[in-house]
Coordinates of C-alpha atoms in Angstrom, one line a residue:
X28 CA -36.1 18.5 -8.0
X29 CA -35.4 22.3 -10.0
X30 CA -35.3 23.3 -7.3
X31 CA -33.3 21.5 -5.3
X32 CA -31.3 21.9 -8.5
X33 CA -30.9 25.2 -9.0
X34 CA -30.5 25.6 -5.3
X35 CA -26.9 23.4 -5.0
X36 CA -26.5 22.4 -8.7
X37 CA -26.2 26.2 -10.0
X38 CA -24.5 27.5 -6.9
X39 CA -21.9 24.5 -6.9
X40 CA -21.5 25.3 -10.9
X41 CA -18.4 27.4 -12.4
X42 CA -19.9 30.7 -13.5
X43 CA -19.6 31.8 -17.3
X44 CA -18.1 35.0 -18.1
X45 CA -19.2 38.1 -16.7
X46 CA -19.7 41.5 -17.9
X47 CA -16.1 43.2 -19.1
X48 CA -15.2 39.5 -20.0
X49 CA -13.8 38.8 -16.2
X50 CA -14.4 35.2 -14.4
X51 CA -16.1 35.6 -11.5
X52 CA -14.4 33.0 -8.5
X53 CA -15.5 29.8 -8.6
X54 CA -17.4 28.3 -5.2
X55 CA -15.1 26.1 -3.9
X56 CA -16.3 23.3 -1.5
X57 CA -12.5 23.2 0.1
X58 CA -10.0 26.5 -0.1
X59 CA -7.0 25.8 -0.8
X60 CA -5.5 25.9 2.5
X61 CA -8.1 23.1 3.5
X62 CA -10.6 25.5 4.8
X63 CA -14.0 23.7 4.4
X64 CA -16.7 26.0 2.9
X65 CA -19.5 24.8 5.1
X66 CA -21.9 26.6 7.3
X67 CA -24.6 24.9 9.6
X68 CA -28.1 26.9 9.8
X69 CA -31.1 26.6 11.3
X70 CA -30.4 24.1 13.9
X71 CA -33.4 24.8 16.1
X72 CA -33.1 23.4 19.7
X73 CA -29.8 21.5 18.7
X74 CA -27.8 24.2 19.3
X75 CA -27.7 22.9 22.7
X76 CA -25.4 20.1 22.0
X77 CA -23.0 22.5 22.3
X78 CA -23.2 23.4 25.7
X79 CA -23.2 19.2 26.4
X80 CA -20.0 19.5 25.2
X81 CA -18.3 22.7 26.4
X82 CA -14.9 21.5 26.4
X83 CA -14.6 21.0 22.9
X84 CA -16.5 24.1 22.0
X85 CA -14.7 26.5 23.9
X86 CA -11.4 24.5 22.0
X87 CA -13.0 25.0 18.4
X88 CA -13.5 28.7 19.0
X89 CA -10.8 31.4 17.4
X90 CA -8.6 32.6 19.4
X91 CA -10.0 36.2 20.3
X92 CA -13.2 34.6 21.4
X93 CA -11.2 32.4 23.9
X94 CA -8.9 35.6 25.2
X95 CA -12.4 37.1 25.8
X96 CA -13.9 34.1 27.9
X97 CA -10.9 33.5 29.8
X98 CA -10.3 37.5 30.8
X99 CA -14.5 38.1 31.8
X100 CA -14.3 34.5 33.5
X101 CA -11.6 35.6 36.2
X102 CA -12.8 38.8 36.1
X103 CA -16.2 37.5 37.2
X104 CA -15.0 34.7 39.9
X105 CA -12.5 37.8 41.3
X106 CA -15.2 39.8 41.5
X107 CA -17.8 37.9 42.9
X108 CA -15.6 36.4 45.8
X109 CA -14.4 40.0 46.8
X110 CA -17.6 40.9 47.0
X111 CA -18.5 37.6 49.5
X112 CA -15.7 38.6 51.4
X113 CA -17.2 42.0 51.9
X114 CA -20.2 40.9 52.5
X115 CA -19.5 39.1 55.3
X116 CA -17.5 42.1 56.8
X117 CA -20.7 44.2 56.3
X118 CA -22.9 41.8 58.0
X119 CA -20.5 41.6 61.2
X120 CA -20.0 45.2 61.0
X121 CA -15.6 44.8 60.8
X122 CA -16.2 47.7 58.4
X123 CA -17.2 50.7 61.4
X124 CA -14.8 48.7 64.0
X125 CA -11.7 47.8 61.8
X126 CA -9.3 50.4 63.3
X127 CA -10.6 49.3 67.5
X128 CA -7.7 47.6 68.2
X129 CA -9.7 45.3 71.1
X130 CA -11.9 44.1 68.7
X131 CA -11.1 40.8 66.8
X132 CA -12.7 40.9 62.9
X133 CA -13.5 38.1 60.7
X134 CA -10.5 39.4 58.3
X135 CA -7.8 41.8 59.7
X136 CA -7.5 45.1 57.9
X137 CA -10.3 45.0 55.5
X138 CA -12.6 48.4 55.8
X139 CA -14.5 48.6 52.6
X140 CA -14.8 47.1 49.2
X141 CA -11.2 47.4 47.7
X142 CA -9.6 45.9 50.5
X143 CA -11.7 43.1 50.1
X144 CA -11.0 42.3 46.8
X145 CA -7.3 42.9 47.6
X146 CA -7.5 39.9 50.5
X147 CA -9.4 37.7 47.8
X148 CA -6.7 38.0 45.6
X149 CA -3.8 37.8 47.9
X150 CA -5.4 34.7 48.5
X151 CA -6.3 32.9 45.3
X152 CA -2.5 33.8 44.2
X153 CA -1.4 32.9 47.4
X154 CA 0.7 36.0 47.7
X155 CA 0.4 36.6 51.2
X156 CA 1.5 39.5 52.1
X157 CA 0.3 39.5 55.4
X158 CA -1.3 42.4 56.3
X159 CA -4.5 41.2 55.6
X160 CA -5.2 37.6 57.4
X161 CA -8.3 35.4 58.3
X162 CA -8.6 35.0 62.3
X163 CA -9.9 31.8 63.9
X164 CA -13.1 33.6 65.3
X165 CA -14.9 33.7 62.1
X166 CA -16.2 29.9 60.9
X167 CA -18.3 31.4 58.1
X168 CA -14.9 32.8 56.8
X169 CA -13.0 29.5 57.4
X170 CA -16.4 27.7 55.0
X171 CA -15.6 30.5 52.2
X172 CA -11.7 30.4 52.5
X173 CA -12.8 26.7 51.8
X174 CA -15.2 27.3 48.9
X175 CA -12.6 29.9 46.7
X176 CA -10.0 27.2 46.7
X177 CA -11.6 24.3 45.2
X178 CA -13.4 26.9 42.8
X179 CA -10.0 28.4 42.0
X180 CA -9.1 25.1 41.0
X181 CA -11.5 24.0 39.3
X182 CA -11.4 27.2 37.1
X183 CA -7.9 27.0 36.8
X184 CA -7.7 23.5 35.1
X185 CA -10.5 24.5 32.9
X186 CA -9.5 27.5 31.7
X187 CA -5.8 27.1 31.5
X188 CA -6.8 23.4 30.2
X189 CA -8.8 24.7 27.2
X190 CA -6.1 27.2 26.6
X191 CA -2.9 25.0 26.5
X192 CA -5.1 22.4 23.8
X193 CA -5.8 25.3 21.8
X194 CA -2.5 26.4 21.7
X195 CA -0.9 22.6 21.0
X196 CA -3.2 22.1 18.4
X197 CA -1.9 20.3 15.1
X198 CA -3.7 22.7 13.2
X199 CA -0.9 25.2 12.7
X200 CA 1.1 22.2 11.8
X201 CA -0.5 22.1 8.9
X202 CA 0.8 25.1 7.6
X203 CA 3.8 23.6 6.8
X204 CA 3.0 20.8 4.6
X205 CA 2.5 22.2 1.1
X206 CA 0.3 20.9 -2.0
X207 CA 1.1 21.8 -5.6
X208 CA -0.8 24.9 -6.8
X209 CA -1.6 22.9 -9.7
X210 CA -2.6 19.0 -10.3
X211 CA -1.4 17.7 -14.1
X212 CA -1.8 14.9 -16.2
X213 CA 0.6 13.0 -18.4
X214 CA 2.1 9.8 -19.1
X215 CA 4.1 7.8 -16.4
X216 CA 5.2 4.3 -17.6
X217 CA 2.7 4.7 -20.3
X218 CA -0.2 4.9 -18.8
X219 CA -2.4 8.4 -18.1
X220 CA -2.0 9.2 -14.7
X221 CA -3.4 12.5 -12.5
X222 CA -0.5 13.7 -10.4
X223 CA -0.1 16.2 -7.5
X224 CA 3.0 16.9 -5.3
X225 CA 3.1 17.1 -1.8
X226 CA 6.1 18.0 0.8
X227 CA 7.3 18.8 4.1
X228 CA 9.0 22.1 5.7
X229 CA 10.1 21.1 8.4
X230 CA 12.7 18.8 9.7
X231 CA 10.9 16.7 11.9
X232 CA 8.6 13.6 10.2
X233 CA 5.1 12.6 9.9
X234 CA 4.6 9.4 11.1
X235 CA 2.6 7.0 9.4
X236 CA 1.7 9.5 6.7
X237 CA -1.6 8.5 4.7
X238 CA -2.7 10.2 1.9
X239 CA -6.5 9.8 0.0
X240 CA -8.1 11.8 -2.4
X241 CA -12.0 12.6 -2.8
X242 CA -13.8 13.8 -6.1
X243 CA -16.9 16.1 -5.6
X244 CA -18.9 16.7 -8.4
X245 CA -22.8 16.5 -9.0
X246 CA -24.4 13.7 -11.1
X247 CA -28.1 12.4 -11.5
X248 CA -28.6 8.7 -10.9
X249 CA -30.5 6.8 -12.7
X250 CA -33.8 7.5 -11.0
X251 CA -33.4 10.9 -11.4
X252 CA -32.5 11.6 -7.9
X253 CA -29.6 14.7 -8.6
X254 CA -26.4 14.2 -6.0
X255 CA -25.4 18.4 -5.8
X256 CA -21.9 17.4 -3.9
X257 CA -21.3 13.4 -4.8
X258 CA -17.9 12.1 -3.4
X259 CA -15.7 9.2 -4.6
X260 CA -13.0 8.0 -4.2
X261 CA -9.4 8.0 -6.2
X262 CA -7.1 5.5 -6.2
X263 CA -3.8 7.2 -5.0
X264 CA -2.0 3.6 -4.1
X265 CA -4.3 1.9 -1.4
X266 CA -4.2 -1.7 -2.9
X267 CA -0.3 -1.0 -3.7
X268 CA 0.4 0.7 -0.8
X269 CA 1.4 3.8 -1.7
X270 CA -0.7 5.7 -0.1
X271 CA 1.7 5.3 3.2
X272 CA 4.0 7.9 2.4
X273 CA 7.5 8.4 4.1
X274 CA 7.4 12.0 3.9
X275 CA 11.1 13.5 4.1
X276 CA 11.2 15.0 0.3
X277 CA 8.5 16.3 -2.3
X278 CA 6.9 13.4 -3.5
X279 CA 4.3 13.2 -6.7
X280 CA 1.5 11.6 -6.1
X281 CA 0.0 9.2 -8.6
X282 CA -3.8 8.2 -9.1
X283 CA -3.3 6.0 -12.6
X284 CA -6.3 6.4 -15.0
X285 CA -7.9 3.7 -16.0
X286 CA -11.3 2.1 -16.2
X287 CA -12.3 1.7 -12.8
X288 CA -11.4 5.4 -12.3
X289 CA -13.9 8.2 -12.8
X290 CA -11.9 10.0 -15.0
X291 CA -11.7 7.4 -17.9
X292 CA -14.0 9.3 -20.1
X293 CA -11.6 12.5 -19.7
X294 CA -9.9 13.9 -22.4
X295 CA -8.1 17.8 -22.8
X296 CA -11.5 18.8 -25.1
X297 CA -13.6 17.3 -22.6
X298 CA -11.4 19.0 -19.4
X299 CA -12.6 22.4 -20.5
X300 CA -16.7 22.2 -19.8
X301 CA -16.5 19.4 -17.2
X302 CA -16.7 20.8 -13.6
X303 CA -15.3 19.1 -10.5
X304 CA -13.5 19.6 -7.5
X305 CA -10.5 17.0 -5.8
X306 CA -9.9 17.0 -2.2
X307 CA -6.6 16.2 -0.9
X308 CA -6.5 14.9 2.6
X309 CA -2.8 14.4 3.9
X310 CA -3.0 12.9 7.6
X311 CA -0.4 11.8 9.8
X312 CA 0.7 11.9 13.5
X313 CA 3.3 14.8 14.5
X314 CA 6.6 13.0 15.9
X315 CA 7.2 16.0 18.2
X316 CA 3.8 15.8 20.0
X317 CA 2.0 12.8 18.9
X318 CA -1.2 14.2 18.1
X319 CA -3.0 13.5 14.7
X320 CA -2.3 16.2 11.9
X321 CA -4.7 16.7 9.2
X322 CA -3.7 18.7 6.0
X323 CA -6.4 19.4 3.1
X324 CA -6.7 21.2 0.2
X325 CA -8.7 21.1 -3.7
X326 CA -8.0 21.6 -7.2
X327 CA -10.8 22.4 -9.7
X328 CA -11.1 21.7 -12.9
X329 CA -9.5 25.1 -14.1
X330 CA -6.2 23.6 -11.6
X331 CA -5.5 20.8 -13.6
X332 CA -3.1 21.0 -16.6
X333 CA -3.3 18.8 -19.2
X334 CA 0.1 17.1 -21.1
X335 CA 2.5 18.8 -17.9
X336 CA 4.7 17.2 -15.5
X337 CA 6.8 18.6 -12.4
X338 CA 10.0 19.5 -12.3
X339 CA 12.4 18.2 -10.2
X340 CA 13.0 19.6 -7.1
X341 CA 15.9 17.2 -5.1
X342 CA 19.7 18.4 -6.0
X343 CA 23.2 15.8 -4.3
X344 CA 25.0 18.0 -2.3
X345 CA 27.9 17.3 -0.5
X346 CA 27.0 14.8 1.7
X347 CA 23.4 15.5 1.6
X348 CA 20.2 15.7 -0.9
X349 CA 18.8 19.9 -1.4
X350 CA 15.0 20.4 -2.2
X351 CA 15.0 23.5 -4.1
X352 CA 11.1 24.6 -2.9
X353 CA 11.5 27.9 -5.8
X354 CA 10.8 25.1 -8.1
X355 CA 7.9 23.0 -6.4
X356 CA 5.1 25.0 -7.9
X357 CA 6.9 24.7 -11.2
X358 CA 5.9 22.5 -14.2
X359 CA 6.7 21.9 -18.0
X360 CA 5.0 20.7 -20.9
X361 CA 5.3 17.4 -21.9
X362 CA 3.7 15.3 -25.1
X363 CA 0.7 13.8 -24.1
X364 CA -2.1 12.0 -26.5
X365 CA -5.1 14.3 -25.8
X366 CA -7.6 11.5 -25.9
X367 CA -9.0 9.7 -22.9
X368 CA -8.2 6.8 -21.9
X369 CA -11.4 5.0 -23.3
X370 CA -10.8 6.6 -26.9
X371 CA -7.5 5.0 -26.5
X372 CA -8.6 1.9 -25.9
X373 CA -11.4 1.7 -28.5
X374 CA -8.3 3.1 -30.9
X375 CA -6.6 0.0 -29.9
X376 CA -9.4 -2.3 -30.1
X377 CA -10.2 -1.3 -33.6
X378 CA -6.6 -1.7 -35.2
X379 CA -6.2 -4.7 -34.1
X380 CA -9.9 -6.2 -35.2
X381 CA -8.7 -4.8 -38.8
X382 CA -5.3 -6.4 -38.1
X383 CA -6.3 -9.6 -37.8
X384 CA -7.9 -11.6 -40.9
X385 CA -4.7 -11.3 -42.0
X386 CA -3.0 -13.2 -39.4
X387 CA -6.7 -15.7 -39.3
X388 CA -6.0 -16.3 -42.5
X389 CA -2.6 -17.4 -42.4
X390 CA -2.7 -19.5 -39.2
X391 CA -6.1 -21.3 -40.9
X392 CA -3.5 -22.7 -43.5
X393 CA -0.8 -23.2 -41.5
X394 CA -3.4 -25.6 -39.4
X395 CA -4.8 -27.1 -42.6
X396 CA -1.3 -28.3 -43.7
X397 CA 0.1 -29.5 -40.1
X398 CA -3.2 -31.6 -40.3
X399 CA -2.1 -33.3 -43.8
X400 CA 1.2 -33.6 -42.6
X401 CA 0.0 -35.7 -39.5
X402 CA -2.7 -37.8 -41.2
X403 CA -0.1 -38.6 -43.9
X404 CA 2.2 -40.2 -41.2
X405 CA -0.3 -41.5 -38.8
X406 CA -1.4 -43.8 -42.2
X407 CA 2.2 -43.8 -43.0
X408 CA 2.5 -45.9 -39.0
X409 CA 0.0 -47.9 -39.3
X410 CA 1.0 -49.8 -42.4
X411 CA 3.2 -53.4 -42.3
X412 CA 6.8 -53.2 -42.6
X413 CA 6.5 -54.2 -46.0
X414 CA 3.7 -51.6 -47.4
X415 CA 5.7 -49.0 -45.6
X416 CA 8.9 -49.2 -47.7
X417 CA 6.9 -49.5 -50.3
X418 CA 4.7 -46.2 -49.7
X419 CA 8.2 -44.4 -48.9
X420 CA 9.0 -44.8 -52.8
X421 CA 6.1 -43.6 -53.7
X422 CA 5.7 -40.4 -51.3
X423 CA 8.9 -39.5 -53.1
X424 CA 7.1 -38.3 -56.2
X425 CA 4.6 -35.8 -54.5
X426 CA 7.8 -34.6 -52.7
X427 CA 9.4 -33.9 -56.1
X428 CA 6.6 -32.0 -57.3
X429 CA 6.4 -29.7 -54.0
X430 CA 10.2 -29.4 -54.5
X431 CA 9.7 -28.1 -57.8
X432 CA 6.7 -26.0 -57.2
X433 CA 8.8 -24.0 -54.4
X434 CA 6.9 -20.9 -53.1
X435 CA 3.8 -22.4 -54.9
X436 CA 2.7 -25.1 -52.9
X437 CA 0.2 -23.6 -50.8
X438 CA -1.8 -23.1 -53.7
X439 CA -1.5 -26.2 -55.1
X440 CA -3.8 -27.6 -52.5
X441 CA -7.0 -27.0 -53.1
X442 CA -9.8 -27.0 -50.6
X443 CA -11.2 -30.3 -52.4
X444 CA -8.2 -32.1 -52.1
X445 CA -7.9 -31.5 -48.0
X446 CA -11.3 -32.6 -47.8
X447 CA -10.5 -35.3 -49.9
X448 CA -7.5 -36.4 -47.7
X449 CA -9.4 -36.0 -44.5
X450 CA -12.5 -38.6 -45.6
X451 CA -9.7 -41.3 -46.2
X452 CA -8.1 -40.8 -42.6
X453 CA -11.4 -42.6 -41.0
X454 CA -10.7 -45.4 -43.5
X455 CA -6.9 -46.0 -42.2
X456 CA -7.9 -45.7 -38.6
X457 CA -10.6 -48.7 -38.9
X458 CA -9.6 -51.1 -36.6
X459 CA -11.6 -54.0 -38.9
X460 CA -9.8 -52.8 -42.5
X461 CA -7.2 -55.4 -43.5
X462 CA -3.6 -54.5 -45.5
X463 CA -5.4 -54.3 -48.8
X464 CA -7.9 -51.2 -47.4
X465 CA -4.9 -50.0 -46.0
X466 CA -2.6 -49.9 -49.3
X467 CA -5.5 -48.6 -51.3
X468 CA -5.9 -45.5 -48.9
X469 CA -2.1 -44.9 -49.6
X470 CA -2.7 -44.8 -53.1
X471 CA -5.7 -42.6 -52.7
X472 CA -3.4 -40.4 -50.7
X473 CA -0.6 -40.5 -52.7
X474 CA -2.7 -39.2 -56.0
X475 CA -4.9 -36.8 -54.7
X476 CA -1.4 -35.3 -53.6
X477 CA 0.1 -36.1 -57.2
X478 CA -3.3 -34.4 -58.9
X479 CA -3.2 -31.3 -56.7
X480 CA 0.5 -30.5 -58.1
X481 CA -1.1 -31.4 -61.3
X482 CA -3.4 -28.9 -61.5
X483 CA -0.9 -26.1 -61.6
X484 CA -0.8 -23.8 -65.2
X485 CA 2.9 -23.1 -65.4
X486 CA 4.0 -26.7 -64.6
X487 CA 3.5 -29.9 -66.2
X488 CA 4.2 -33.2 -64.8
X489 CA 7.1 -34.8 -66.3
X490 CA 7.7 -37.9 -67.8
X491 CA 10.0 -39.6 -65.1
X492 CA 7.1 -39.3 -62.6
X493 CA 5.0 -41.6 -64.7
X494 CA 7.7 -43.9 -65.5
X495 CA 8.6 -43.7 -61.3
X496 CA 4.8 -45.2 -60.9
X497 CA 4.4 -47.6 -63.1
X498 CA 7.8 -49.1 -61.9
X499 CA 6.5 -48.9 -58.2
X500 CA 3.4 -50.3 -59.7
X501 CA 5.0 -53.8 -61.0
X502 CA 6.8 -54.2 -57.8
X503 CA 3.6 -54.7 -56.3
X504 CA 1.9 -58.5 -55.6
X505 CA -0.6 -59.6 -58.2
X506 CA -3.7 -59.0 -55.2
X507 CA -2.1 -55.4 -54.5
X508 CA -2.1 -55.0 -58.2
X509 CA -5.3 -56.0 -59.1
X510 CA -6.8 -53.6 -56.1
X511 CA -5.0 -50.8 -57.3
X512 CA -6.4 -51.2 -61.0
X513 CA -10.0 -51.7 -59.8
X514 CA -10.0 -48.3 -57.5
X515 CA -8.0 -46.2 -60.8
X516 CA -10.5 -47.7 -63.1

């Protein structure tokens, strides 16, 4: 696997510094005008897939190499028919009799090599200038007249086929749609995001204009088996939509960062040793021609600027919008949190773990006390008409001491005496418990409350209270009474 390693690994790595200090050019897997960096070797006997498929291969050749075929191929054909057509004068002997005026030749006027080639071509170009003509007393000549024009045709269409695809290729198409020298990354709506810009010279549109991006970069996987050019995929808007661009002004694309993307570890320290390469592939179909355009390019790691955004490029004219393209390159600095997105959210996670006993705390008592508040008048419900009114004058005494107590009264209640509260509850709820059990859990109630405001140092309980229950306590019947004594006793 070193070797493997240092055969793609190393090669695909950004160099260090060089002698003098100077950075020797990175290897790049795409140039920058989408030039892909790849050359096939050793292919063995498969290089004859190419002549299965000549079409296409004379197409994919550069241009000097297709001037050269087309030029030696009607050199060739011209050549070889002349030299049928003096052939065939030879073997008759026209060439000793051409000037014998009572002799009738296979082709008028031809006496040697040149004039044969000059009656081939005459005819392939159907010039006919006719001093040079085929007579009916030679069949052989008819059957090669015959031959020349279906192979003139047949080299016509292929050559001036091959030649009039290469020239209508999309390729040069290409040209003009332009990428953003430089990728950067900021905020947008406040979240990270890596943005590019991307825009069109000329007038006429792209339809259905698709954009994706691809991240090449080598990794190991977990069973050690080392990846030296591993693509994924970035999210530029295929789930939104965004992707399908309506391509008429310099737009920025977006790929948000988050943590399904691969760059969620990234941060501006970390940007400066990690090594990477984005692909850009902007296809669409040219409205002029209808053929399918393909547009590429890359950014490297050293091509992406950290805390940057674009500046803006469209200007309202009169009557129409103006893309300024001196600024399309351009971009300014903009304040951006240099961590990556995961720091962020382990930031976040840990503020608001040490945020919240606070609020734990608080809602715990708020809780403790709704739950008094609703066994107090559940038991309160439950009582006879005549207990009830009688329970209302006495709930008015711990209400006076709560009163009093103000701000204090969460303190007052102590965790015994919610406890306390809560174990009566079950008693009140008993279906089987008769008016007596009833009144006698009121009490209960009535002086854990009236101890727990007891129980304060700065306050003591005044005399009216007392008075207040012993006069509640007379009004009682003699039964009630005689309950209530047993339980304080």
């Amino acid at each position: 696997m070193s070797a493997v390693r240092r055969k793609f690994g190393d090669e695909y790595q950004a160099v260090g510094l060089a002698h003098g200090g100077a950075h020797r050019q990175r290897q790049r897997f795409v140039d920058k005008n989408g030039r892909c960096n790849v050359q096939h070797g050793n292919l063995g006997s498969e290089s004859s897939r190419y002549l299965s498929d000549l079409f296409t291969t004379l197409v994919d050749l550069k241009w000097r190499w297709n001037l050269l075929i087309f030029l030696l191929t009607y050199t060739v054909a011209w050549l070889v028919m002349a030299s049928m057509w003096w052939g065939i004068a030879y073997l008759r002997g026209d060439l000793h009799r051409a000037h014998d005026e009572t002799y009738s030749p296979c082709v008028a006027n031809v006496y040697n090599f040149p004039s044969a080639f000059l009656f081939f071509i005459e005819t392939e170009a159907t010039i006919g200038y006719g001093h040079r003509y085929i007579t009916e007393r030679c069949p052989e000549g008819i059957v090669l007249f015959l031959f020349q024009s279906l192979l003139g045709s047949i080299v016509d269409a292929f050559l001036i086929g091959c030649m009039f695809i290469k020239m209508s290729q999309p390729k040069k198409r290409a040209e003009t749609l332009m990428f953003s020298r430089a990728a950067v990354v900021s905020q947008r709506d406040g979240k990270l995001c890596l943005m590019f810009r991307v825009g069109n010279l000329r007038n006429s549109h792209m339809v259905s204009a698709q954009i994706r991006c691809k991240l090449i970069k080598s990794r190991q996987t977990p069973e050690g088996e080392f990846l030296p050019l591993d693509q994924c995929e970035l999210d530029v808007g295929f789930g939104t939509g965004a992707d399908q661009l309506f391509l008429v002004s310099p737009l920025t694309i977006c790929h948000e960062i988050n943590s399904k993307s691969p760059f969620f570890c990234l941060s501006q320290r970390s940007l400066r040793s990690e090594q990477f390469e984005i692909v850009v592939i902007l296809e669409g179909i040219v409205e002029t021609t209808g053929m399918t355009c393909q547009a590429r390019t890359s950014y490297t790691e050293d091509e992406v600027l950290w805390g940057h955004r674009f500046l803006p490029v469209m200007s309202l004219e009169d009557g129409f919008f103006r893309v300024d393209y001196s600024q399309f390159h351009a971009t300014f600095e903009v304040p951006t949190p240099p961590y990556s997105v995961k720091e962020q959210e382990e930031n976040l996670c840990l503020s608001s773990l040490l945020n919240s006993p606070i609020s734990d705390n608080k809602s715990r008592r708020e809780q403790f006390f709704s739950l008094d508040c609703i066994d107090i008048a559940g038991e309160k419900n439950k009582l006879p008409s005549k207990l009830q009114k009688i329970s209302s004058r006495k709930e008015d005494l711990p209400r006076r001491a709560l009163r009093i107590s103000s701000s204090n009264v969460e303190k007052t209640c102590s965790t015994g005496d919610l406890l306390k509260i809560q174990q009566v509850s079950p008693i009140s709820n008993s279906k089987d418990c008769d008016e007596g059990i009833q009144l006698k859990a009121l009490k209960i109630n009535a002086e854990s409350l009236t101890l727990s405001t007891a129980h304060l140092e700065f306050q003591k309980k005044p005399p009216s209270m007392c008075a207040l229950e012993m006069k509640l306590e007379d009004n009682l019947p003699a039964k009630l009474r005689k309950m209530s004594s047993d339980h304080l006793s």
